[in-house]
Steps between C-alpha positions, in 0.01 A plus 500: 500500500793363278716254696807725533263778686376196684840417627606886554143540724579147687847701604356796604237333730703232680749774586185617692467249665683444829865461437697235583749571793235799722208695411461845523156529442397552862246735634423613866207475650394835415565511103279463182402221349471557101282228350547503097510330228870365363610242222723259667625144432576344821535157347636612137105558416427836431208626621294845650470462887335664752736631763618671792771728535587346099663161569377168604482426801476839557691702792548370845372687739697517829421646850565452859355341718243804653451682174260722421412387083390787252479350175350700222389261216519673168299389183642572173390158314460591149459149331189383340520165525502478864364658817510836510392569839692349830507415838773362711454302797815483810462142513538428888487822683218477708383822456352562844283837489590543179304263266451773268848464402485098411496578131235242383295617249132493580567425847657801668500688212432539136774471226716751458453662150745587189676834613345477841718417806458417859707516789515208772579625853538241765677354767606140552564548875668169608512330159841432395618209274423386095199673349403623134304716300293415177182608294167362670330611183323203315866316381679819406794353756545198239620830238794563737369734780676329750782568780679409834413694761765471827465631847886442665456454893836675653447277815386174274566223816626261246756765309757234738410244211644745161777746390307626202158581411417786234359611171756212342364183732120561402398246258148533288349179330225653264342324157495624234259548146496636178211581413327782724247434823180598361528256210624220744167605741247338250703159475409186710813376629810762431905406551817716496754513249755463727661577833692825578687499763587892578375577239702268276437158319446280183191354324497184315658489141577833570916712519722417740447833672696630788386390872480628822855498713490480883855565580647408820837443679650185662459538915192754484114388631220668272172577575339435186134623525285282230161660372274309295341746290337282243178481339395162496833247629620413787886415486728234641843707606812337557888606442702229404731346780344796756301450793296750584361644847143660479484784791213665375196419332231793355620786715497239816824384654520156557731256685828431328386159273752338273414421150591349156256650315176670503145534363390835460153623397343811356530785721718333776838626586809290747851645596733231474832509597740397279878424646782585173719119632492328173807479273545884280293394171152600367193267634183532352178632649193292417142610530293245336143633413185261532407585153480166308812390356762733657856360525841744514610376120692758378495740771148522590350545796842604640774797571878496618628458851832613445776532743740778486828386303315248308506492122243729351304192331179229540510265774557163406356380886246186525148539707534233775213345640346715764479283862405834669253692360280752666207390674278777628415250829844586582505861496407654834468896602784642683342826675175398727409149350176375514170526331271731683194380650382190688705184362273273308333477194187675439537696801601833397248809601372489114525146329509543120497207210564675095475188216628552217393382190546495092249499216574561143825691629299749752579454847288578798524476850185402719329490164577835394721633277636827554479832278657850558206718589494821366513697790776411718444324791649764729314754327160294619596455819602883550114581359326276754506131376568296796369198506627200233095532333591879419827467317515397137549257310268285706673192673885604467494619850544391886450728742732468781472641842782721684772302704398179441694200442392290149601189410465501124456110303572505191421187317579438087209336339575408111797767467747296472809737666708567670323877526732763685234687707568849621309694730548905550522696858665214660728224574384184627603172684483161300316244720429273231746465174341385236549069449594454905269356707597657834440866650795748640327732734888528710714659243379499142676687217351884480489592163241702251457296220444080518441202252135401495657161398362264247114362430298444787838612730401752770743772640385688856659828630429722767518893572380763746222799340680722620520750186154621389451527126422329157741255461557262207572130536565350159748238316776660326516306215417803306282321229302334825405828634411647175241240466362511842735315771423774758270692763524803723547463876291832641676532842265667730367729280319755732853605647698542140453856507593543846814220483657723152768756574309746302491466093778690390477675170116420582424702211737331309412149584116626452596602159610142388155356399327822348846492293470135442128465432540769230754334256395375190573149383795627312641679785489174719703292234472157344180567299588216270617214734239271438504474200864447505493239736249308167790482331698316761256278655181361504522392866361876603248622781149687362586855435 
């Protein structure tokens, strides 16, 4: 591509992207999601992306509170260097009676093939707060397919604390790469390009391309509703000479708690609320990636808070030293605090310990490093497997019995960290944050995704089994779970059939894997990845 196409294709795609003062790329909850292929250049690099709806992130998708979700994800992905087959995963809805719908490939269902579709019909029931949606196909997400997904309470007990919260106040953090997933999978040890903050950003030695403008006006309170949908970093987020006031924390709301600044990992999400009573100028947002050697030089790692009446230019603010940052210790549940169960460590109903280890770049927990089966878990469990010895691959699962409390303990071995880990089907309490010694069985934070913290840290969280089903428990660093940082929780398998609100489209969802299974390696995309990845690096896992 000559340089002035380059240019010309650089303008078309970051007018694609979300513009700068609103975005009308919104859906409803019952809409379709259209995941293709684009060229974009979010950062000034031009590249082909895989995407939904045709911009990065792709559409928000807003309901209300009580909403009944129909979402009808359409495949036209075309290019051959990437996935051609999808999934997509409603990261946080719990899904109750309707694990079908979850979206993870190989565990409720099987990828979804080219110029196939499915549609998603659920309900969240009393969910309401920050969620989002992304591929759960090996990395495919780290290609683009990734979104906000907002559930607005009307009665929201702490609306008393903002004047504004819409499609303008929601803030994604995402890396970025350039060069596609699949080639990325077979490297040992992967980092972004750079930081886009909706959707916008700059890469070292690269233009000085436009960034992302959060506009606001002097006397107004804005919920600003941060996701972290990265691959791999976990972000330090700060606005320069702005407190902040974190109200919610991964679809939970929490007790008003006053902050500086904030570390946010993988897959979590926190309303803040930010009050507009600085002087009219433009301050700069800073999210500061843990990827070695990140700094805001130039504009990265950054976008524009920018008061209305200000000059339209770059900030020229300073980063103070933060004397209040977040610490998760200090974040308690607002609605019906308390970890359920008998208070105490190691006296749940069901007591489990996972370890976590690394060798040669493959990680494994309890010794065992998972691998997508074949036949999707669900899929097992629906023909009879019931017990943890029937259901494939071997070791990768842990049978749980119905309405039970567990008491997970997660411990890092040599993993170094901090690991954001995520479990599906359910929020749970934090008794134990990773690095403190003490316990909070009172009023921990409620949240659905936690840092394992760093080597030979442990984390311990606690939830109810009160949603029978396969669900997947697994770090989000995408490149983690790709090489085997997960298992499957089977919650009392013998009543899944009974505890699903029917499989709608059962033919259609039945249809997924006979689909699937048939496709040639062609038809599944990235036939050559490996040996691209030769050319880049010779730190690379056996093929």
């Amino acid at each position: 591509m000559s340089l002035h196409l380059a240019h010309a294709a650089s303008i078309i795609s970051r007018s694609r992207s979300s513009p700068l003062n609103s975005r009308s790329n919104t859906l409803g909850p019952k809409s379709n999601l259209i995941i293709a292929n684009e060229v974009i250049a979010p950062d000034g690099f031009t590249r082909s992306a895989t995407l939904a709806g045709g911009t990065f992130p792709g559409p928000i998708i807003t309901a209300q509170k009580g909403d009944t979700f129909a979402i009808n994800v359409v495949n036209k992905l075309s290019d051959d260097s990437m996935f051609k087959s999808t999934s997509v995963h409603w990261h946080g809805i719990v899904q109750n009676g309707t694990n079908y719908a979850d979206g993870v490939a190989f565990v409720t269902q099987c990828p979804i093939a080219q110029n196939d579709s499915f549609l998603h019909k659920f309900e969240a029931h009393n969910q309401a707060g920050t969620y989002w949606y992304h591929s759960h196909y090996s990395t495919q997400q780290c290609d683009g397919l990734r979104g906000a997904l907002i559930i607005y309470d009307p009665h929201d007990p702490l609306s008393y604390l903002y004047d504004v919260d819409d499609d303008t106040t929601v803030i994604t953090l995402a890396d970025w790469y350039h060069v596609v997933a699949p080639i990325l999978n077979h490297i040992i040890g992967v980092n972004g390009n750079s930081t886009l903050i909706n959707g916008l950003g700059r890469y070292q030695g690269g233009p000085k391309t436009e960034l992302a403008v959060v506009n606001i006006e002097y006397g107004k309170r804005y919920r600003l509703r941060l996701v972290a949908m990265s691959c791999d970093p976990n972000f330090l987020f700060s606005i320069d000479n702005h407190n902040l006031t974190v109200i919610e924390a991964d679809g939970q709301l929490t007790e008003p708690l006053l902050v500086d600044s904030l570390q946010i990992f993988a897959g979590q999400r926190y309303s803040v609320v930010l009050n507009a009573n600085q002087p009219v100028d433009n301050y700069w947002i800073r999210a500061l990636p843990s990827t070695p050697g990140s700094s805001f030089n130039g504009g990265l790692n950054a976008a524009v808070l920018r008061y209305s009446g200000a000059l339209v230019a770059e900030p020229s603010t300073n980063q103070t030293k933060s004397t209040m940052p977040l610490l998760e210790t200090n974040l308690h549940a607002l609605i019906n605090p308390g970890a359920p169960g008998v208070p105490g460590y190691g006296k749940a109903d069901i007591n489990l310990k996972m370890i976590v280890n690394n060798t040669g770049g493959m990680y494994s927990i309890n010794n065992v490093s998972y691998k997508p089966p074949t036949v999707p878990v669900l899929l097992q469990i629906l023909s009879g497997a019931q017990e943890a010895a029937d259901l494939l691959p071997t070791g990768s699962f842990y049978v749980l019995e119905a309405n039970k409390v567990v008491e997970l303990t997660l411990t890092a071995g040599n993993i170094g960290g901090p690991h954001p880990i995520h479990i599906h089907g359910h929020s749970f309490d934090v008794v134990q944050s990773a690095g403190v010694s003490s316990f909070n069985y009172l009023n921990p934070v409620r949240r659905d995704v936690v840092s394992s913290g760093l080597q030979n840290q442990q984390m311990v969280i606690r939830w109810v089994t009160d949603n029978s089903g396969p669900w997947f428990l697994h770090c989000h660093i995408d490149w983690h779970l790709e090489a085997g940082f997960a298992v499957v929780l089977a919650e009392s398998p013998s009543e899944t059939r009974q505890h699903l609100k029917g499989i709608p489209n059962t033919d259609a969802w039945d249809d997924l894997c006979p689909i699937f299974d048939s496709l040639t390696p062609a038809q599944i995309g990235a036939e050559n990845s490996y040996a691209e990845a030769q050319n880049i690096s010779t730190l690379l896992f056996p093929n």
